[in-house]
Amino acid sequence: AQSVAQPEDQVNVAEGNPLTVKCTYSVSGNPYLFWYVQYPNRGLQFLLKYITGDNLVKGSYGFEAEFNKSQTSFHLKKPSALVSDSALYFCAVRDQGTGGFKTIFGAGTRLFVKA
Amino acid sequence: GAGVSQSPSNKVTEKGKDVELRCDPISGHTALYWYRQSLGQGLEFLIYFQGNSAPDKSGLPSDRFSAERTGGSVSTLTIQRTQQEDSAVYLCASSGMRTDTQYFGPGTRLTVL
């Protein structure tokens, strides 16, 4: 069965500094990996995904993530954080090996960006 | 509208009552998902539908929970004999055949008194 771990409940970063939100996963086959963001009082929005190909994936709002197969990680990064990036971030995985659409989400990491 | 819609937006019910939550996916999307987000928790997978295939019900927490998808479009999540621990935000998402990106609705906040 697939699983996702987001080891940090909360990440604090100063505006202008780089940010990293960590995610590790476990699947039996090859993974589809996703990051979603939930802004206060707004619905979940897609940020980026890794399906195949280049390990570095670029997404919305200047975010990027790197797929690392050996470390089974898919950390979310941004070179320069904005206060408006403050939100709840979810990593998710789907197991290509099962051929199904079941998607497992992590527990979420709350990002606080201070001005 | 172009997005996923859910109704009602809020539902308050008494313990032991049945509730039905509705999801209207994006037109043409073949996959539909239900998740539960409890206060301070992540998203818990409940069930997904994909085209005419049998749904994956592996995330439903008990037999009090069931879901249907009629005509490959609208879906209803039913919770029978609600319990206080069922209180949560229930999220619906849909995705198209050629994309894995899920588009989420605004959710239904269920409160069981």
mmCIF file of C-alpha atoms in Angstrom:
data_model
loop_
_atom_site.group_PDB
_atom_site.id
_atom_site.type_symbol
_atom_site.label_atom_id
_atom_site.label_comp_id
_atom_site.label_asym_id
_atom_site.label_seq_id
_atom_site.Cartn_x
_atom_site.Cartn_y
_atom_site.Cartn_z
ATOM 1 C CA ALA A 1 0.000 0.000 0.000
ATOM 2 C CA GLN A 2 1.209 3.494 -0.714
ATOM 3 C CA SER A 3 1.945 6.007 2.017
ATOM 4 C CA VAL A 4 3.229 9.552 2.385
ATOM 5 C CA ALA A 5 5.063 11.195 5.243
ATOM 6 C CA GLN A 6 5.427 14.906 5.859
ATOM 7 C CA PRO A 7 7.729 14.968 8.863
ATOM 8 C CA GLU A 8 7.176 18.627 9.774
ATOM 9 C CA ASP A 9 3.854 19.868 11.072
ATOM 10 C CA GLN A 10 5.006 23.442 10.597
ATOM 11 C CA VAL A 11 7.772 25.298 8.781
ATOM 12 C CA ASN A 12 8.687 28.864 9.608
ATOM 13 C CA VAL A 13 10.719 30.994 7.224
ATOM 14 C CA ALA A 14 11.454 34.685 6.777
ATOM 15 C CA GLU A 15 10.291 36.439 3.644
ATOM 16 C CA GLY A 16 12.942 36.374 0.967
ATOM 17 C CA ASN A 17 14.621 33.256 2.336
ATOM 18 C CA PRO A 18 14.488 29.891 0.573
ATOM 19 C CA LEU A 19 11.934 27.397 1.812
ATOM 20 C CA THR A 20 11.745 23.614 1.807
ATOM 21 C CA VAL A 21 8.788 21.469 2.738
ATOM 22 C CA LYS A 22 9.703 17.816 3.064
ATOM 23 C CA CYS A 23 7.911 14.756 1.752
ATOM 24 C CA THR A 24 8.840 11.091 1.611
ATOM 25 C CA TYR A 25 6.762 8.314 0.130
ATOM 26 C CA SER A 26 6.392 4.567 -0.109
ATOM 27 C CA VAL A 27 4.910 2.691 -3.067
ATOM 28 C CA SER A 28 5.292 -0.773 -4.533
ATOM 29 C CA GLY A 29 5.655 0.455 -8.095
ATOM 30 C CA ASN A 30 6.708 3.754 -9.616
ATOM 31 C CA PRO A 31 5.098 6.824 -8.060
ATOM 32 C CA TYR A 32 3.038 9.657 -9.345
ATOM 33 C CA LEU A 33 3.792 12.498 -6.926
ATOM 34 C CA PHE A 34 1.877 15.706 -6.315
ATOM 35 C CA TRP A 35 1.910 18.857 -4.232
ATOM 36 C CA TYR A 36 -1.298 20.688 -3.400
ATOM 37 C CA VAL A 37 -1.782 23.891 -1.415
ATOM 38 C CA GLN A 38 -4.695 25.009 0.749
ATOM 39 C CA TYR A 39 -4.887 28.730 1.413
ATOM 40 C CA PRO A 40 -7.000 29.963 4.351
ATOM 41 C CA ASN A 41 -10.708 29.755 3.552
ATOM 42 C CA ARG A 42 -9.986 28.478 0.072
ATOM 43 C CA GLY A 43 -10.088 25.071 -1.545
ATOM 44 C CA LEU A 44 -7.183 22.803 -2.337
ATOM 45 C CA GLN A 45 -5.217 23.818 -5.409
ATOM 46 C CA PHE A 46 -2.785 21.839 -7.514
ATOM 47 C CA LEU A 47 0.822 23.086 -7.447
ATOM 48 C CA LEU A 48 2.884 20.569 -9.384
ATOM 49 C CA LYS A 49 3.351 16.905 -10.175
ATOM 50 C CA TYR A 50 5.960 14.351 -11.137
ATOM 51 C CA ILE A 51 4.932 11.570 -13.472
ATOM 52 C CA THR A 52 8.088 10.696 -15.395
ATOM 53 C CA GLY A 53 11.086 12.368 -16.991
ATOM 54 C CA ASP A 54 13.081 15.221 -15.508
ATOM 55 C CA ASN A 55 13.467 14.832 -11.755
ATOM 56 C CA LEU A 56 13.113 18.592 -11.208
ATOM 57 C CA VAL A 57 9.547 19.708 -11.641
ATOM 58 C CA LYS A 58 8.489 23.325 -11.802
ATOM 59 C CA GLY A 59 5.016 24.415 -10.842
ATOM 60 C CA SER A 60 2.791 27.336 -10.008
ATOM 61 C CA TYR A 61 3.816 30.438 -8.043
ATOM 62 C CA GLY A 62 7.556 29.773 -8.434
ATOM 63 C CA PHE A 63 7.518 26.452 -6.597
ATOM 64 C CA GLU A 64 9.548 23.441 -7.653
ATOM 65 C CA ALA A 65 10.119 19.939 -6.376
ATOM 66 C CA GLU A 66 12.788 17.338 -6.928
ATOM 67 C CA PHE A 67 12.035 13.658 -7.266
ATOM 68 C CA ASN A 68 14.740 11.567 -5.616
ATOM 69 C CA LYS A 69 14.135 7.877 -6.197
ATOM 70 C CA SER A 70 16.967 6.613 -4.004
ATOM 71 C CA GLN A 71 15.754 8.646 -1.039
ATOM 72 C CA THR A 72 12.048 8.205 -1.942
ATOM 73 C CA SER A 73 11.593 11.921 -1.464
ATOM 74 C CA PHE A 74 9.777 14.727 -3.240
ATOM 75 C CA HIS A 75 10.607 17.905 -1.328
ATOM 76 C CA LEU A 76 8.911 21.154 -2.263
ATOM 77 C CA LYS A 77 11.138 24.200 -2.637
ATOM 78 C CA LYS A 78 11.042 27.853 -3.473
ATOM 79 C CA PRO A 79 14.130 30.093 -3.759
ATOM 80 C CA SER A 80 12.539 33.154 -2.161
ATOM 81 C CA ALA A 81 9.496 32.904 0.100
ATOM 82 C CA LEU A 82 6.641 35.395 0.091
ATOM 83 C CA VAL A 83 4.265 36.167 2.951
ATOM 84 C CA SER A 84 1.477 35.144 0.601
ATOM 85 C CA ASP A 85 2.948 31.626 0.445
ATOM 86 C CA SER A 86 1.713 31.039 3.984
ATOM 87 C CA ALA A 87 -0.679 28.116 3.680
ATOM 88 C CA LEU A 88 -1.137 24.393 4.296
ATOM 89 C CA TYR A 89 0.801 22.190 1.883
ATOM 90 C CA PHE A 90 -0.019 18.583 1.083
ATOM 91 C CA CYS A 91 2.135 15.991 -0.632
ATOM 92 C CA ALA A 92 0.322 13.119 -2.344
ATOM 93 C CA VAL A 93 1.256 9.865 -4.051
ATOM 94 C CA ARG A 94 -0.384 7.484 -6.445
ATOM 95 C CA ASP A 95 1.101 4.077 -7.169
ATOM 96 C CA GLN A 96 1.555 3.519 -10.898
ATOM 97 C CA GLY A 97 2.184 -0.137 -10.170
ATOM 98 C CA THR A 98 -1.379 -0.800 -9.059
ATOM 99 C CA GLY A 99 -2.840 0.894 -12.102
ATOM 100 C CA GLY A 100 -5.487 2.465 -9.932
ATOM 101 C CA PHE A 101 -6.350 6.058 -9.165
ATOM 102 C CA LYS A 102 -6.196 5.833 -5.391
ATOM 103 C CA THR A 103 -4.242 8.850 -4.146
ATOM 104 C CA ILE A 104 -2.887 9.088 -0.628
ATOM 105 C CA PHE A 105 -2.224 12.482 0.908
ATOM 106 C CA GLY A 106 0.186 13.358 3.665
ATOM 107 C CA ALA A 107 -0.911 14.980 6.900
ATOM 108 C CA GLY A 108 0.058 18.418 5.632
ATOM 109 C CA THR A 109 2.687 20.976 6.584
ATOM 110 C CA ARG A 110 1.721 24.463 7.619
ATOM 111 C CA LEU A 111 4.066 27.081 6.208
ATOM 112 C CA PHE A 112 4.407 30.427 7.949
ATOM 113 C CA VAL A 113 6.328 33.152 6.142
ATOM 114 C CA LYS A 114 7.175 36.159 8.290
ATOM 115 C CA ALA A 115 7.626 39.611 6.832
ATOM 116 C CA GLY B 1 -19.730 26.840 -13.529
ATOM 117 C CA ALA B 2 -16.451 25.324 -14.597
ATOM 118 C CA GLY B 3 -15.329 23.973 -11.229
ATOM 119 C CA VAL B 4 -16.295 21.167 -8.886
ATOM 120 C CA SER B 5 -19.305 22.063 -6.791
ATOM 121 C CA GLN B 6 -20.478 20.530 -3.546
ATOM 122 C CA SER B 7 -23.674 20.878 -1.582
ATOM 123 C CA PRO B 8 -24.562 21.718 1.035
ATOM 124 C CA SER B 9 -21.638 23.882 2.084
ATOM 125 C CA ASN B 10 -22.520 23.308 5.725
ATOM 126 C CA LYS B 11 -24.565 20.599 7.372
ATOM 127 C CA VAL B 12 -25.448 20.337 11.043
ATOM 128 C CA THR B 13 -27.164 17.161 12.115
ATOM 129 C CA GLU B 14 -27.980 15.223 15.220
ATOM 130 C CA LYS B 15 -26.231 12.045 16.183
ATOM 131 C CA GLY B 16 -27.973 9.050 14.669
ATOM 132 C CA LYS B 17 -29.408 10.861 11.650
ATOM 133 C CA ASP B 18 -28.494 10.045 8.055
ATOM 134 C CA VAL B 19 -26.898 12.663 5.790
ATOM 135 C CA GLU B 20 -26.288 12.936 2.066
ATOM 136 C CA LEU B 21 -23.519 15.032 0.578
ATOM 137 C CA ARG B 22 -23.499 15.879 -3.108
ATOM 138 C CA CYS B 23 -20.678 16.450 -5.568
ATOM 139 C CA ASP B 24 -20.930 17.787 -9.112
ATOM 140 C CA PRO B 25 -17.638 17.156 -10.898
ATOM 141 C CA ILE B 26 -16.209 19.109 -13.789
ATOM 142 C CA SER B 27 -18.054 18.179 -16.947
ATOM 143 C CA GLY B 28 -16.280 15.404 -18.824
ATOM 144 C CA HIS B 29 -14.106 14.307 -15.920
ATOM 145 C CA THR B 30 -14.098 10.544 -15.632
ATOM 146 C CA ALA B 31 -12.581 10.177 -12.169
ATOM 147 C CA LEU B 32 -14.246 11.363 -8.976
ATOM 148 C CA TYR B 33 -12.805 11.177 -5.455
ATOM 149 C CA TRP B 34 -14.102 11.700 -1.932
ATOM 150 C CA TYR B 35 -11.835 12.673 0.956
ATOM 151 C CA ARG B 36 -12.357 13.615 4.570
ATOM 152 C CA GLN B 37 -10.420 16.352 6.333
ATOM 153 C CA SER B 38 -10.820 16.407 10.075
ATOM 154 C CA LEU B 39 -9.777 19.422 12.143
ATOM 155 C CA GLY B 40 -6.010 19.548 12.256
ATOM 156 C CA GLN B 41 -5.682 16.409 10.150
ATOM 157 C CA GLY B 42 -4.642 15.682 6.617
ATOM 158 C CA LEU B 43 -6.822 14.384 3.835
ATOM 159 C CA GLU B 44 -8.156 10.888 4.354
ATOM 160 C CA PHE B 45 -8.995 8.984 1.175
ATOM 161 C CA LEU B 46 -12.510 7.551 1.221
ATOM 162 C CA ILE B 47 -13.479 6.321 -2.248
ATOM 163 C CA TYR B 48 -12.903 6.955 -5.918
ATOM 164 C CA PHE B 49 -14.860 6.279 -9.105
ATOM 165 C CA GLN B 50 -13.232 5.903 -12.504
ATOM 166 C CA GLY B 51 -15.465 5.674 -15.539
ATOM 167 C CA ASN B 52 -17.498 2.480 -15.556
ATOM 168 C CA SER B 53 -15.033 0.548 -13.402
ATOM 169 C CA ALA B 54 -15.954 -0.708 -9.964
ATOM 170 C CA PRO B 55 -15.216 1.998 -7.384
ATOM 171 C CA ASP B 56 -12.309 1.672 -4.986
ATOM 172 C CA LYS B 57 -14.032 1.741 -1.599
ATOM 173 C CA SER B 58 -10.979 0.810 0.399
ATOM 174 C CA GLY B 59 -10.918 4.079 2.361
ATOM 175 C CA LEU B 60 -14.472 4.031 3.677
ATOM 176 C CA PRO B 61 -14.127 3.918 7.488
ATOM 177 C CA SER B 62 -17.203 1.814 8.218
ATOM 178 C CA ASP B 63 -20.266 0.297 6.607
ATOM 179 C CA ARG B 64 -22.204 3.405 7.622
ATOM 180 C CA PHE B 65 -20.502 5.152 4.723
ATOM 181 C CA SER B 66 -21.509 4.601 1.112
ATOM 182 C CA ALA B 67 -21.269 6.484 -2.150
ATOM 183 C CA GLU B 68 -22.852 6.382 -5.551
ATOM 184 C CA ARG B 69 -22.083 7.986 -8.849
ATOM 185 C CA THR B 70 -25.027 8.194 -11.187
ATOM 186 C CA GLY B 71 -24.625 8.441 -14.937
ATOM 187 C CA GLY B 72 -20.898 8.899 -14.597
ATOM 188 C CA SER B 73 -21.375 12.401 -13.276
ATOM 189 C CA VAL B 74 -22.932 13.487 -9.979
ATOM 190 C CA SER B 75 -21.930 11.618 -6.845
ATOM 191 C CA THR B 76 -23.602 11.316 -3.456
ATOM 192 C CA LEU B 77 -21.805 10.334 -0.261
ATOM 193 C CA THR B 78 -24.210 8.962 2.343
ATOM 194 C CA ILE B 79 -23.427 8.597 6.022
ATOM 195 C CA GLN B 80 -25.950 6.586 7.998
ATOM 196 C CA ARG B 81 -26.494 6.862 11.751
ATOM 197 C CA THR B 82 -24.009 9.696 12.046
ATOM 198 C CA GLN B 83 -21.621 9.816 14.983
ATOM 199 C CA GLN B 84 -19.798 12.788 16.464
ATOM 200 C CA GLU B 85 -16.505 11.494 15.105
ATOM 201 C CA ASP B 86 -17.939 11.890 11.581
ATOM 202 C CA SER B 87 -17.684 15.666 12.009
ATOM 203 C CA ALA B 88 -15.231 16.888 9.375
ATOM 204 C CA VAL B 89 -14.973 18.635 6.036
ATOM 205 C CA TYR B 90 -15.811 16.280 3.192
ATOM 206 C CA LEU B 91 -13.993 17.119 -0.006
ATOM 207 C CA CYS B 92 -14.775 15.972 -3.510
ATOM 208 C CA ALA B 93 -12.357 16.120 -6.432
ATOM 209 C CA SER B 94 -12.462 15.151 -10.078
ATOM 210 C CA SER B 95 -9.874 14.566 -12.765
ATOM 211 C CA GLY B 96 -9.927 13.995 -16.483
ATOM 212 C CA MET B 97 -8.918 10.927 -18.439
ATOM 213 C CA ARG B 98 -5.648 12.381 -19.649
ATOM 214 C CA THR B 99 -4.582 14.185 -16.525
ATOM 215 C CA ASP B 100 -3.760 13.122 -13.013
ATOM 216 C CA THR B 101 -4.424 16.558 -11.593
ATOM 217 C CA GLN B 102 -7.334 16.581 -9.181
ATOM 218 C CA TYR B 103 -9.598 19.611 -9.011
ATOM 219 C CA PHE B 104 -11.204 20.039 -5.629
ATOM 220 C CA GLY B 105 -14.549 21.382 -4.632
ATOM 221 C CA PRO B 106 -15.021 23.770 -1.699
ATOM 222 C CA GLY B 107 -16.101 20.980 0.617
ATOM 223 C CA THR B 108 -19.037 20.281 2.884
ATOM 224 C CA ARG B 109 -18.499 20.987 6.565
ATOM 225 C CA LEU B 110 -20.424 18.361 8.532
ATOM 226 C CA THR B 111 -21.096 18.888 12.215
ATOM 227 C CA VAL B 112 -22.709 16.080 14.199
ATOM 228 C CA LEU B 113 -24.140 17.231 17.516
#
